[in-house]
PDB file of C-alpha atoms in Angstrom:
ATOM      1  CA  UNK A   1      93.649 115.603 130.727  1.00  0.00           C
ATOM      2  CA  UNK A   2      91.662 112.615 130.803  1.00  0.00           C
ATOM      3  CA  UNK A   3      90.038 113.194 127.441  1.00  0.00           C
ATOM      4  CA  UNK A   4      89.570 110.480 124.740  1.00  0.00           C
ATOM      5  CA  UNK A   5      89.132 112.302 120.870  1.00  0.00           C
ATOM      6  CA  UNK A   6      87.648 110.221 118.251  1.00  0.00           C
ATOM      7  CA  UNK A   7      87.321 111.280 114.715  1.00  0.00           C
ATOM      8  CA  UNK A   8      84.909 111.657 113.069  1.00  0.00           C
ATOM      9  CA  UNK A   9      81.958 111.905 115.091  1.00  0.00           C
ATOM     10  CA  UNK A  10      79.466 110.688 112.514  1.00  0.00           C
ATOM     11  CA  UNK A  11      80.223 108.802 109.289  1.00  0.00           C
ATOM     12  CA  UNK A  12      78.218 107.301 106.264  1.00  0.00           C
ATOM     13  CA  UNK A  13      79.605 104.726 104.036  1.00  0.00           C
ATOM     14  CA  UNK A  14      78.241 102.434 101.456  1.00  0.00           C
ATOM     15  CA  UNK A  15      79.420  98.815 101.444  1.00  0.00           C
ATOM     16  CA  UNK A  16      81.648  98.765  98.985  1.00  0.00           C
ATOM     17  CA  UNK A  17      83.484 101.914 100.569  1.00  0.00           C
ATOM     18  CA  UNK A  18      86.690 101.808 102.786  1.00  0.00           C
ATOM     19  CA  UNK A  19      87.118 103.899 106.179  1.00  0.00           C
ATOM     20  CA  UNK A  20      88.956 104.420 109.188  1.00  0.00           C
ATOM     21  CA  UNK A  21      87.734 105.534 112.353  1.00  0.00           C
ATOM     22  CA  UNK A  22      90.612 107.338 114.468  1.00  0.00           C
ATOM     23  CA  UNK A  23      91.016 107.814 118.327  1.00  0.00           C
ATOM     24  CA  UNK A  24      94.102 109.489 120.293  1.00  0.00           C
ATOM     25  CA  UNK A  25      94.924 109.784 124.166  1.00  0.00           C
ATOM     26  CA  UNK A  26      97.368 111.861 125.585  1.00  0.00           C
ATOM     27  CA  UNK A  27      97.073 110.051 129.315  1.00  0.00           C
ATOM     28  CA  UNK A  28     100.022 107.417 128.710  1.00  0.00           C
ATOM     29  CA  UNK A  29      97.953 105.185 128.502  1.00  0.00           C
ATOM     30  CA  UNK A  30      99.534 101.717 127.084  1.00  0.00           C
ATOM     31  CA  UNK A  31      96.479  99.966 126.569  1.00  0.00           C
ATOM     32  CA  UNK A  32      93.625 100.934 124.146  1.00  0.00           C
ATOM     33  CA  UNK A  33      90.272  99.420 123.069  1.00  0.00           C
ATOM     34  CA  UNK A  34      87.437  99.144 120.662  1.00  0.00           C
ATOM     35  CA  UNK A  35      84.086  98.639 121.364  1.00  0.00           C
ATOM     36  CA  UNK A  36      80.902  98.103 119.697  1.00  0.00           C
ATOM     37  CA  UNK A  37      77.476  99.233 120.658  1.00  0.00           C
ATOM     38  CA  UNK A  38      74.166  98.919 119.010  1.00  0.00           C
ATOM     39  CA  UNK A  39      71.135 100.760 119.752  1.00  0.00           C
ATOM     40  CA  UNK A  40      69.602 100.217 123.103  1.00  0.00           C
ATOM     41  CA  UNK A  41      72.388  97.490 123.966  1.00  0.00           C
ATOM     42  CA  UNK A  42      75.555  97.369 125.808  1.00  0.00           C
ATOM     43  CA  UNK A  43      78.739  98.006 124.323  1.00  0.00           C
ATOM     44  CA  UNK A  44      80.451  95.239 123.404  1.00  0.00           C
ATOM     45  CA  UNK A  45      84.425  94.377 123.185  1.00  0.00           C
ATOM     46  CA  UNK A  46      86.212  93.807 119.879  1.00  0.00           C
ATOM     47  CA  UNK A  47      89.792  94.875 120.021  1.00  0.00           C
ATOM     48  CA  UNK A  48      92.274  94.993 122.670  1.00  0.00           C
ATOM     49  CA  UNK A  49      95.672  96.571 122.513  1.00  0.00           C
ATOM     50  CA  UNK A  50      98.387  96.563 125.166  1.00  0.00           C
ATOM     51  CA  UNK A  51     101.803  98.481 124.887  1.00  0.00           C
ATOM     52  CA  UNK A  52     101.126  98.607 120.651  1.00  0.00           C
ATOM     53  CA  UNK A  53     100.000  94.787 120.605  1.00  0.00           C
ATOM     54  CA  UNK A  54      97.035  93.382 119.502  1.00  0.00           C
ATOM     55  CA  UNK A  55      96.478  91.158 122.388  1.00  0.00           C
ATOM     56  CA  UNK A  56      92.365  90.271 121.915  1.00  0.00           C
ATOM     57  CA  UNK A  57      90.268  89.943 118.696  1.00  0.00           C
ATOM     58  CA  UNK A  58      86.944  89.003 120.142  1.00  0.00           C
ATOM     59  CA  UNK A  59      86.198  86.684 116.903  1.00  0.00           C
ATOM     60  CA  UNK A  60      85.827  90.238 115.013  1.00  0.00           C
ATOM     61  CA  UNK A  61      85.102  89.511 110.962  1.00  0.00           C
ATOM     62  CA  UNK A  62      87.829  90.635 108.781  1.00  0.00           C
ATOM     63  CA  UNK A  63      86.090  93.611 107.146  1.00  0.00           C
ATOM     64  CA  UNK A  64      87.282  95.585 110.521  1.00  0.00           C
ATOM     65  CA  UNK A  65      91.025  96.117 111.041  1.00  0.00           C
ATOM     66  CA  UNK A  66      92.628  97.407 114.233  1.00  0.00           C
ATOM     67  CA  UNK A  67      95.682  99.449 113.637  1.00  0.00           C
ATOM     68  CA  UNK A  68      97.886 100.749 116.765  1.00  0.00           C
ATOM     69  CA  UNK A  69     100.774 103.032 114.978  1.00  0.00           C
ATOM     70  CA  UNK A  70     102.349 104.118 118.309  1.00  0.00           C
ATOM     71  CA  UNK A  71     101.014 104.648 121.991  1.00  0.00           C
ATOM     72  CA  UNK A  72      98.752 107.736 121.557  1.00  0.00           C
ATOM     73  CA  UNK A  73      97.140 106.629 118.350  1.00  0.00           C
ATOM     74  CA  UNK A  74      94.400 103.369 117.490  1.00  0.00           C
ATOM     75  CA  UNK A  75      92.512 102.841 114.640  1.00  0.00           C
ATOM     76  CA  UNK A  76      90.416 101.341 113.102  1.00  0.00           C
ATOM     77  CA  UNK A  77      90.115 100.474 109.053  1.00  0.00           C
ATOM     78  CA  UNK A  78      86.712  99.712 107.836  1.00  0.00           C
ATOM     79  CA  UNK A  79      86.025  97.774 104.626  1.00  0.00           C
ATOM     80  CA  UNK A  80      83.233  95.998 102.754  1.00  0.00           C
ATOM     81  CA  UNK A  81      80.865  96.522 105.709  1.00  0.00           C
ATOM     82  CA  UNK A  82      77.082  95.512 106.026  1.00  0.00           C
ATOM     83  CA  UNK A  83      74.297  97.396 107.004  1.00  0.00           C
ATOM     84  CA  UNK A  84      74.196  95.364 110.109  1.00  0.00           C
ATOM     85  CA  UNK A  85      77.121  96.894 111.132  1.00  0.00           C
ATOM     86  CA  UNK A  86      75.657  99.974 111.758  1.00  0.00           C
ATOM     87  CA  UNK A  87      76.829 100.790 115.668  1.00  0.00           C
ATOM     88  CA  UNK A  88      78.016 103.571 117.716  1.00  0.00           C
ATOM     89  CA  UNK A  89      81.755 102.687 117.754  1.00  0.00           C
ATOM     90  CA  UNK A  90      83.406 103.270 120.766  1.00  0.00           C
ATOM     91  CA  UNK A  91      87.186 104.030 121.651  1.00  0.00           C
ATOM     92  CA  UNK A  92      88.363 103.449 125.181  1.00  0.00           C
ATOM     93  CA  UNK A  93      92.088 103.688 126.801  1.00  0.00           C
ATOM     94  CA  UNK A  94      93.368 102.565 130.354  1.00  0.00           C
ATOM     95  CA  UNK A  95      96.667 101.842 132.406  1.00  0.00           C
ATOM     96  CA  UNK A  96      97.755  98.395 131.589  1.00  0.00           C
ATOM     97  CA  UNK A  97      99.049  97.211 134.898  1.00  0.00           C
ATOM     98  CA  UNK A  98      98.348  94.695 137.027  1.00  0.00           C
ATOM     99  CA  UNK A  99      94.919  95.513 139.104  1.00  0.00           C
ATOM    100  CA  UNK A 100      93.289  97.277 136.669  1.00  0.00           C
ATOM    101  CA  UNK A 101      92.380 100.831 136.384  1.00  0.00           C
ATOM    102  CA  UNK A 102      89.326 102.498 134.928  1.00  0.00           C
ATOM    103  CA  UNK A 103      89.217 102.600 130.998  1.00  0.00           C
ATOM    104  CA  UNK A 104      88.242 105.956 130.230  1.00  0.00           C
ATOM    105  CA  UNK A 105      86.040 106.429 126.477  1.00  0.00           C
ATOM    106  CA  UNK A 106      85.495 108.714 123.824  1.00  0.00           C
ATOM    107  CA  UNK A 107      82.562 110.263 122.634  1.00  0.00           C
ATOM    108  CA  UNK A 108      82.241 107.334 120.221  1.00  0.00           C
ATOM    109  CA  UNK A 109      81.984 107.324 116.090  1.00  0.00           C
ATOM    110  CA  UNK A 110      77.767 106.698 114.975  1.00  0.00           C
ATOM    111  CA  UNK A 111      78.663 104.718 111.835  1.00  0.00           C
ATOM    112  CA  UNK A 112      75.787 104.146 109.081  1.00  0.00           C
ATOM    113  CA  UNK A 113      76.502 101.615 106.719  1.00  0.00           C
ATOM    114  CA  UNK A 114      73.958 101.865 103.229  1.00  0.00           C
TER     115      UNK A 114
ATOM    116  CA  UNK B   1      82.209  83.248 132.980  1.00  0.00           C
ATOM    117  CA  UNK B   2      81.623  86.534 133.961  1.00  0.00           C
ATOM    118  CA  UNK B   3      77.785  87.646 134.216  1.00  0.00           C
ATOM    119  CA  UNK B   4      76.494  91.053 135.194  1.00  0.00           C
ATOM    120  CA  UNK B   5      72.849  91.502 135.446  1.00  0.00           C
ATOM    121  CA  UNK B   6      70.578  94.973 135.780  1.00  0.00           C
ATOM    122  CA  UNK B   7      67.282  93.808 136.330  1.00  0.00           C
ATOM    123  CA  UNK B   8      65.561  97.541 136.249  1.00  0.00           C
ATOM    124  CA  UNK B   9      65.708  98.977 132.553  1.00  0.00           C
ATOM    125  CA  UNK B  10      63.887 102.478 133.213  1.00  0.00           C
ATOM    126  CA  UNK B  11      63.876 104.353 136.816  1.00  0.00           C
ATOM    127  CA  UNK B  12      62.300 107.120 137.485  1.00  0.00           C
ATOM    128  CA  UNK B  13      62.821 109.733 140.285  1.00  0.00           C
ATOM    129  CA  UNK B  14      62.366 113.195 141.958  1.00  0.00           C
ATOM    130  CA  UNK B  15      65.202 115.659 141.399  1.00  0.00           C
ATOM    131  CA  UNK B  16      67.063 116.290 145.028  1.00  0.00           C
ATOM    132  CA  UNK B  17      65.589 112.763 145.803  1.00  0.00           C
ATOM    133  CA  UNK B  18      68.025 109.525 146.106  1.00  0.00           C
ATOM    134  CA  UNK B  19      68.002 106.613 143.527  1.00  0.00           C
ATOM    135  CA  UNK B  20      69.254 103.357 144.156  1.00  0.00           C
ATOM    136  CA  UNK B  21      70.567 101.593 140.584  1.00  0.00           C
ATOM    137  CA  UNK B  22      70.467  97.652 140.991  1.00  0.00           C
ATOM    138  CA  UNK B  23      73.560  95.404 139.737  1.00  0.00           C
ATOM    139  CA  UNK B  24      74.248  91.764 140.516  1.00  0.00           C
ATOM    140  CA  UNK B  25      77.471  89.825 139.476  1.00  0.00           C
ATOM    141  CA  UNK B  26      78.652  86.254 138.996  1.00  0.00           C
ATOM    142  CA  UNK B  27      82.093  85.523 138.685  1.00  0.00           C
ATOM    143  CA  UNK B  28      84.427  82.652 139.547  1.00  0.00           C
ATOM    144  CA  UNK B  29      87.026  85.029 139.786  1.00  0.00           C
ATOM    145  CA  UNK B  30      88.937  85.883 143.141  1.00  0.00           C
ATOM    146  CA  UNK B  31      89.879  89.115 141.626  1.00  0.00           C
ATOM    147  CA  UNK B  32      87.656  91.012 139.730  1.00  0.00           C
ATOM    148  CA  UNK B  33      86.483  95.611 139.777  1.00  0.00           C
ATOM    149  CA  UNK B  34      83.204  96.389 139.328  1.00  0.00           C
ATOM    150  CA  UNK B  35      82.573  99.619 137.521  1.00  0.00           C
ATOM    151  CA  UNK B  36      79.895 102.105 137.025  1.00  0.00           C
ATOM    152  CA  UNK B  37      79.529 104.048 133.682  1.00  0.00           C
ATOM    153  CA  UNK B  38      76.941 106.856 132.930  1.00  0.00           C
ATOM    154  CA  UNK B  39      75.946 107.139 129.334  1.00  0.00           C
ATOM    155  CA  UNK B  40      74.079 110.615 128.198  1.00  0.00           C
ATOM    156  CA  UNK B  41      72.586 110.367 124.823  1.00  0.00           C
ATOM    157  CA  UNK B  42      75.312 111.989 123.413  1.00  0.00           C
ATOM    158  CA  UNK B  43      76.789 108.590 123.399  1.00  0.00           C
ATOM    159  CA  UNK B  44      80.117 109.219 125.635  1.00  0.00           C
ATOM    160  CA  UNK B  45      80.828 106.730 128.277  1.00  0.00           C
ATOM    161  CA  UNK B  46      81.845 108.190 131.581  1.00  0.00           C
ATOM    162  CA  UNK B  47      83.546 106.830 134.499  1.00  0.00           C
ATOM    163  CA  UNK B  48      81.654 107.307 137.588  1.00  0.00           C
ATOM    164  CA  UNK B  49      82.949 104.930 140.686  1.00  0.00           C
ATOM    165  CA  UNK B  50      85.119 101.669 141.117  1.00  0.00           C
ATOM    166  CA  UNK B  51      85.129  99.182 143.618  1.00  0.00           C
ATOM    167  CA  UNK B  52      87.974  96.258 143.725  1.00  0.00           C
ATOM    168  CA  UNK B  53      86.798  92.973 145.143  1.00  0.00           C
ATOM    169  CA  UNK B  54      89.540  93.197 147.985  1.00  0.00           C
ATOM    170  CA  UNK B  55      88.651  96.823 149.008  1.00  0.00           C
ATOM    171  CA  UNK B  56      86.518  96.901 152.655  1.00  0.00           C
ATOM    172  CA  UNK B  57      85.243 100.565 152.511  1.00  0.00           C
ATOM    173  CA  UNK B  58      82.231 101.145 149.499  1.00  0.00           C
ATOM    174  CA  UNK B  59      83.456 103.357 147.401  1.00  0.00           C
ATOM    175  CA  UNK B  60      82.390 107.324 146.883  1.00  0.00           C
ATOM    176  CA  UNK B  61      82.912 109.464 144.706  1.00  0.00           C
ATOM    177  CA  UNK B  62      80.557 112.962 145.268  1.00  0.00           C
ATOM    178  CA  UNK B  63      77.462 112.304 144.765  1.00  0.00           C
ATOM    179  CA  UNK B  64      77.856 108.781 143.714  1.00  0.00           C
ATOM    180  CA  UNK B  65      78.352 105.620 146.549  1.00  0.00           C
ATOM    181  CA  UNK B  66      78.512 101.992 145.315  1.00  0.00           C
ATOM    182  CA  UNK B  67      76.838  99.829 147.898  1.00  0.00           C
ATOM    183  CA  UNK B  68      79.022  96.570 147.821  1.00  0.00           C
ATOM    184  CA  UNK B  69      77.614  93.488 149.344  1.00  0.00           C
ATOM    185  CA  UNK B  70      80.169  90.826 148.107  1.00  0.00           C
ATOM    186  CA  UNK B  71      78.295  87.814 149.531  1.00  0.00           C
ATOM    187  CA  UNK B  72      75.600  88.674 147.952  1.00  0.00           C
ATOM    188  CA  UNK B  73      77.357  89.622 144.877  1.00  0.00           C
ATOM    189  CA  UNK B  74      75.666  93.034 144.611  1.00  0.00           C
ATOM    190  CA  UNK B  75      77.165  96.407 143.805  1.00  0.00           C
ATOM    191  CA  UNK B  76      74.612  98.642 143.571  1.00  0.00           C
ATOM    192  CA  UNK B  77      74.984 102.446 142.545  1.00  0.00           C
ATOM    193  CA  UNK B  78      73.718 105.291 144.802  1.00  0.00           C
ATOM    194  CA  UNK B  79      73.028 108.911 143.634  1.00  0.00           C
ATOM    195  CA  UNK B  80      72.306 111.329 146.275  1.00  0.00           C
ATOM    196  CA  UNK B  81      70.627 114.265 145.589  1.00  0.00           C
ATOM    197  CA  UNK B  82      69.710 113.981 141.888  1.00  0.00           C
ATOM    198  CA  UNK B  83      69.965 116.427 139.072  1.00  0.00           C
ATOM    199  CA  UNK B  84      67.887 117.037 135.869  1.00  0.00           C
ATOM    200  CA  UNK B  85      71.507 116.368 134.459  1.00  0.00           C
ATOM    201  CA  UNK B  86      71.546 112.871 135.986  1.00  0.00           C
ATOM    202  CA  UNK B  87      69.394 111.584 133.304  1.00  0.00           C
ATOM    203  CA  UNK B  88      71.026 109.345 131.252  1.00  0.00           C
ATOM    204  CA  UNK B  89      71.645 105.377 130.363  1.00  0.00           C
ATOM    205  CA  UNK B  90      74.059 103.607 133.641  1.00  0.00           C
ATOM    206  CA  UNK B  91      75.608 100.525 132.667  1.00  0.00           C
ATOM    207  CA  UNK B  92      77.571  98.123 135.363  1.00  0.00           C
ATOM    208  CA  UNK B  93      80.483  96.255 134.703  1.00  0.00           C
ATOM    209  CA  UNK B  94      83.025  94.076 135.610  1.00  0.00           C
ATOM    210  CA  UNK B  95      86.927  93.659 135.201  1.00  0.00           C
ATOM    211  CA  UNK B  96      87.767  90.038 135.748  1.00  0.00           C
ATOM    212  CA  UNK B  97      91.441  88.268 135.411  1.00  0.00           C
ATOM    213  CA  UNK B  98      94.003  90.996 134.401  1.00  0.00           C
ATOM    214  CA  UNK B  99      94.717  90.341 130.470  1.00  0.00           C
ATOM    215  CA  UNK B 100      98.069  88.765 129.970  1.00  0.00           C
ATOM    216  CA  UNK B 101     100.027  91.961 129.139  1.00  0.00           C
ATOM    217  CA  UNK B 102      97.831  94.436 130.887  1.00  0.00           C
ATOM    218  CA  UNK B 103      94.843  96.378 130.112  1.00  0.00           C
ATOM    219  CA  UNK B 104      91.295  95.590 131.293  1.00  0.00           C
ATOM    220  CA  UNK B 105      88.274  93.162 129.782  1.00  0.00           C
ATOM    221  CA  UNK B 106      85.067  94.302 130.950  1.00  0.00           C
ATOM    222  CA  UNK B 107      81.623  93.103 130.406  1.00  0.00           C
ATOM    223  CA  UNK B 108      78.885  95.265 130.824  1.00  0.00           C
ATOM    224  CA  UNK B 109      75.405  94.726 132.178  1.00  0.00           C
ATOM    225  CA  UNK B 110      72.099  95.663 129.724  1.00  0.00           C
ATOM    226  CA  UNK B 111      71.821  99.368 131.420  1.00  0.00           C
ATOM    227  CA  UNK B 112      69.398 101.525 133.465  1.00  0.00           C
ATOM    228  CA  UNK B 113      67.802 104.364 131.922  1.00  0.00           C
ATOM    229  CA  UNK B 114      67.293 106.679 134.642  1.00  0.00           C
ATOM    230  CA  UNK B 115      65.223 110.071 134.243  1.00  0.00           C
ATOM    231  CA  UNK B 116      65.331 112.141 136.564  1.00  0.00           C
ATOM    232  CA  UNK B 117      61.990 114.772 136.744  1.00  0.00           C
ATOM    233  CA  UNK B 118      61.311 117.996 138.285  1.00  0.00           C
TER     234      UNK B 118
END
């Protein structure tokens, strides 16, 4: 199974609203990531977990809020957002060893922010 | 720094025909992956091929081959024998120094959109 679920698949939310966006692997996987991709550009990193740890915050604003309750499960809380955070939010896992392996994603959450 | 560069951002070609999907790098890094992703517009990103700086042979995976030229910091992305199901966005990337306590940081080129016609 090399699947990556994220829930849900599309989500509207006014700016004074608060949301989480969830994602669960079932490949061992210790380390887990969140990316963020607008239109027409390439994702781009903004949280990095390894064994449960927070070990990157790409300079993320404080409105977004990573949560990693155990090795299967990451999410991540959304609060006070701005319309210019509307992205496809993407959900990726991988091996964390030494080396490297290939982070496998989900099918991503298409936030709208109003 | 780690730079990865797609300088085509639309290709076109024949289904059952070859394409050839461009990707430069620049890293300082002795150890580093390069990675292609295919991206339909559903919006899922999936794994195609990896290539590790120390490996000799290109990789293959099926249909896909990544042509790896490392002096000339190129590892560009062959697909034999396309399908109308090939047509999607392909974005490059790189895995530089492994992230204290595992896991991968990769930075991704700007994408190809290929479309693939009948």
């Amino acid at each position: 199974d090399t699947e990556v679920t994220q829930t849900p698949k599309h989500l509207v939310m006014g700016m004074t609203n608060k949301k989480s966006l969830k994602c669960e692997q079932h490949m061992g996987h210790r380390a887990m990531y969140w990316y963020k991709q607008k239109a027409k550009k390439p994702p781009e990193l903004m949280f990095v977990y390894s064994y449960e740890k927070l070990s990157i915050n790409e300079s993320v604003p404080s409105r977004f809020s990573p949560e990693c309750p155990n090795s299967s499960l990451l999410n991540l809380h959304l609060h006070a957002l701005q319309p210019e955070d509307s992205a496809l939010y993407l959900c990726a896992s991988s091996r964390a060893i030494p080396g490297g392996t290939e982070a496998f994603f989900g099918q991503g959450t298409r936030l709208t922010v109003v | 720094a780690q730079k990865i560069t797609q300088t085509q951002p639309g290709m076109f070609v024949q289904e059952k025909e070859a394409v050839t999907l461009d990707c430069t790098y620049d890293t300082s890094d002795q150890s580093y992956g390069l990675f292609w992703y295919k991206q339909p517009s559903s919006g899922e990103m999936i794994f195609l091929i990896y290539q590790g700086s120390y490996d000799e042979q290109n990789a293959t995976e099926g249909r896909y081959s990544l042509n790896f030229q490392k002096a000339r910091k190129s590892a560009n992305l062959v697909i034999s024998a396309s399908q109308l199901g090939d047509s999607a966005m392909y974005f490059c990337a790189m895995r530089g120094l492994i992230l204290t306590g595992g896991g991968n940081k990769l930075t991704f080129g700007t994408g190809t959109q290929l479309k693939v016609e009948l």
